[in-house]
Amino acid sequence: MASRRRRVTAGLLGLAQLGHAQWFFGNLYEAVVKVPDRLAAHGSPRRSGSVVSPLGAGSPVRYYAAAAPATSPAVLAAVVTGWDDRSGRRWLLTAATCSIVGGALGAYLVRAVNLRLFFGTRSVTGDERAMLLQTWYRVNAIRLVATGGAWFAAYKARSRLLQQGSPLGHDRRADDVP
């Protein structure tokens, strides 16, 4: 792989690492402090009759939308630019797969849970609320694994690329024994 192409791919993977770290810790924060429970609480703005927007104050969409280009798009671009590097290819594919799975799980949560629970026009019953919250936490746990996997795989792929481009000229894999 050409030196310039390797640098571009490494830069894209660095961006992907940053985006996936933000995504991972944002989802972890939401789970730990129980953001869905707070948004679905009986005293929430929706319950009081106020109009709630997915882009309104306090909405997680606002901070995830800003980082979206640094996640799956950056990884997919890295796959395209770094495909010729056989030593990092499996890590590139792992990062892309995990990122896409995490994004798909996020889209599922928005459609199946968030829109009904937080932004629906009709109130949900206590049982529906409990079921939707349980679904959110279970799917979010899987999404955390996928996002963490994308973050780690992007790190491994980037490490391989940078090691190949080191000034010492080492062209061996990171886990090879010297």
Coordinates of C-alpha atoms in Angstrom, one line a residue:
M1 CA 0.0 0.0 0.0
A2 CA 1.3 3.4 -0.9
S3 CA 2.6 5.6 1.9
R4 CA 0.0 8.3 1.2
R5 CA -2.9 5.9 1.0
R6 CA -1.7 4.4 4.3
R7 CA -1.7 7.8 6.0
V8 CA -5.2 8.6 4.7
T9 CA -6.5 5.3 5.9
A10 CA -4.8 5.7 9.3
G11 CA -6.4 9.2 9.6
L12 CA -9.8 7.9 8.8
L13 CA -9.4 5.2 11.4
G14 CA -8.3 7.7 13.9
L15 CA -11.4 9.7 13.2
A16 CA -13.5 6.5 13.5
Q17 CA -11.9 5.7 16.8
L18 CA -12.8 9.1 18.1
G19 CA -16.4 8.9 16.8
H20 CA -16.9 5.4 18.2
A21 CA -15.5 6.4 21.6
Q22 CA -18.0 9.2 21.8
W23 CA -20.8 6.9 20.7
F24 CA -19.8 4.2 23.2
F25 CA -19.4 6.5 26.2
G26 CA -22.6 8.4 25.2
N27 CA -24.6 5.1 25.2
L28 CA -22.9 4.0 28.4
Y29 CA -23.7 7.3 30.1
E30 CA -27.4 7.0 29.0
A31 CA -27.6 3.5 30.5
V32 CA -25.8 4.3 33.8
V33 CA -27.8 7.4 34.6
K34 CA -31.0 5.9 33.2
V35 CA -31.7 8.6 30.6
P36 CA -34.6 6.6 29.1
D37 CA -36.3 6.3 32.5
R38 CA -36.0 10.1 33.0
L39 CA -37.3 10.9 29.6
A40 CA -40.2 8.5 30.0
A41 CA -41.0 9.7 33.6
H42 CA -44.5 10.9 34.4
G43 CA -43.2 14.4 34.9
S44 CA -41.5 14.6 31.6
P45 CA -42.4 17.4 29.2
R46 CA -44.4 15.0 27.0
R47 CA -46.5 13.9 29.9
S48 CA -47.2 17.5 30.8
G49 CA -48.7 18.2 27.3
S50 CA -45.7 20.1 25.9
V51 CA -44.5 19.3 22.4
V52 CA -41.2 17.3 22.5
S53 CA -38.9 17.4 19.6
P54 CA -36.3 14.7 18.8
L55 CA -33.9 17.7 18.3
G56 CA -35.1 19.6 21.3
A57 CA -33.1 20.5 24.5
G58 CA -31.9 17.4 26.3
S59 CA -32.4 15.1 23.3
P60 CA -29.5 12.7 22.7
V61 CA -30.0 13.1 19.0
R62 CA -28.2 16.4 19.2
Y63 CA -24.9 15.0 20.3
Y64 CA -25.0 11.8 18.3
A65 CA -25.8 13.6 15.0
A66 CA -22.7 15.7 15.3
A67 CA -20.5 12.6 15.7
A68 CA -22.2 10.5 13.0
P69 CA -19.8 11.2 10.2
A70 CA -16.9 10.1 12.4
T71 CA -18.4 6.6 12.9
S72 CA -19.6 4.3 10.1
P73 CA -18.8 6.7 7.2
A74 CA -15.2 7.1 8.4
V75 CA -14.8 3.3 8.8
L76 CA -16.3 2.6 5.4
A77 CA -14.0 5.1 3.8
A78 CA -11.1 3.4 5.6
V79 CA -12.2 0.1 4.2
V80 CA -12.1 1.5 0.7
T81 CA -8.7 3.2 1.0
G82 CA -7.1 0.5 3.1
W83 CA -8.4 -2.6 1.3
D84 CA -5.0 -3.3 -0.3
D85 CA -3.4 -3.8 3.1
R86 CA -3.9 -7.5 3.8
S87 CA -2.6 -7.4 7.3
G88 CA -5.3 -5.0 8.5
R89 CA -8.1 -6.1 6.3
R90 CA -9.8 -8.4 8.9
W91 CA -9.7 -5.5 11.4
L92 CA -11.1 -3.1 8.8
L93 CA -14.0 -5.5 8.1
T94 CA -14.6 -6.1 11.8
A95 CA -14.7 -2.4 12.5
A96 CA -17.1 -1.8 9.6
T97 CA -19.4 -4.7 10.5
C98 CA -19.5 -3.7 14.2
S99 CA -20.2 -0.1 13.3
I100 CA -23.0 -1.0 10.9
V101 CA -24.5 -3.4 13.4
G102 CA -24.4 -0.6 16.1
G103 CA -26.0 1.8 13.7
A104 CA -28.7 -0.7 12.8
L105 CA -29.4 -1.3 16.5
G106 CA -29.7 2.5 17.1
A107 CA -32.1 2.8 14.2
Y108 CA -34.2 -0.1 15.6
L109 CA -34.3 1.6 19.0
V110 CA -35.4 4.9 17.5
R111 CA -38.2 3.3 15.5
A112 CA -39.4 0.6 17.9
V113 CA -38.8 2.3 21.3
N114 CA -37.9 6.0 21.3
L115 CA -40.6 7.3 19.0
R116 CA -43.3 5.4 20.9
L117 CA -42.0 6.0 24.4
F118 CA -40.7 9.6 24.1
F119 CA -42.3 11.2 21.1
G120 CA -45.6 9.4 20.5
T121 CA -48.8 11.3 20.4
R122 CA -50.5 8.9 22.7
S123 CA -49.4 8.0 26.2
V124 CA -48.2 4.5 26.9
T125 CA -49.5 2.4 29.7
G126 CA -47.3 1.5 32.7
D127 CA -46.8 -2.1 31.3
E128 CA -46.0 -0.7 27.8
R129 CA -43.5 1.7 29.4
A130 CA -41.8 -1.1 31.3
M131 CA -41.6 -3.3 28.2
L132 CA -40.2 -0.5 26.1
L133 CA -37.6 0.4 28.7
Q134 CA -36.6 -3.2 29.1
T135 CA -36.2 -3.4 25.3
W136 CA -34.1 -0.2 25.2
Y137 CA -31.7 -1.5 27.9
R138 CA -31.3 -4.9 26.3
V139 CA -30.7 -3.6 22.8
N140 CA -28.4 -0.9 24.1
A141 CA -26.2 -3.5 25.9
I142 CA -25.7 -5.2 22.5
R143 CA -25.2 -1.8 20.9
L144 CA -22.4 -1.1 23.4
V145 CA -20.7 -4.4 22.5
A146 CA -20.9 -3.5 18.8
T147 CA -19.7 0.0 19.3
G148 CA -16.9 -1.1 21.5
G149 CA -15.9 -3.7 18.9
A150 CA -15.8 -1.1 16.2
W151 CA -13.7 1.2 18.4
F152 CA -11.2 -1.6 19.2
A153 CA -11.1 -3.0 15.6
A154 CA -10.4 0.5 14.2
Y155 CA -7.6 0.8 16.8
K156 CA -6.1 -2.6 15.7
A157 CA -6.4 -1.8 12.0
R158 CA -4.8 1.6 12.5
S159 CA -2.0 0.1 14.6
R160 CA -1.2 -2.3 11.8
L161 CA -1.1 0.4 9.2
L162 CA 1.1 2.7 11.3
Q163 CA 3.5 -0.2 12.1
Q164 CA 4.0 -0.9 8.5
G165 CA 4.8 2.7 7.8
S166 CA 7.2 3.0 10.7
P167 CA 10.6 4.6 9.9
L168 CA 12.3 1.3 10.9
G169 CA 10.7 -0.3 7.9
H170 CA 9.2 -3.2 9.9
D171 CA 6.6 -4.8 7.8
R172 CA 5.4 -7.4 10.2
R173 CA 2.2 -7.9 12.0
A174 CA 1.7 -6.4 15.5
D175 CA 1.2 -9.9 17.0
D176 CA 4.2 -11.5 15.3
V177 CA 7.0 -12.7 17.6
P178 CA 10.3 -10.9 17.0

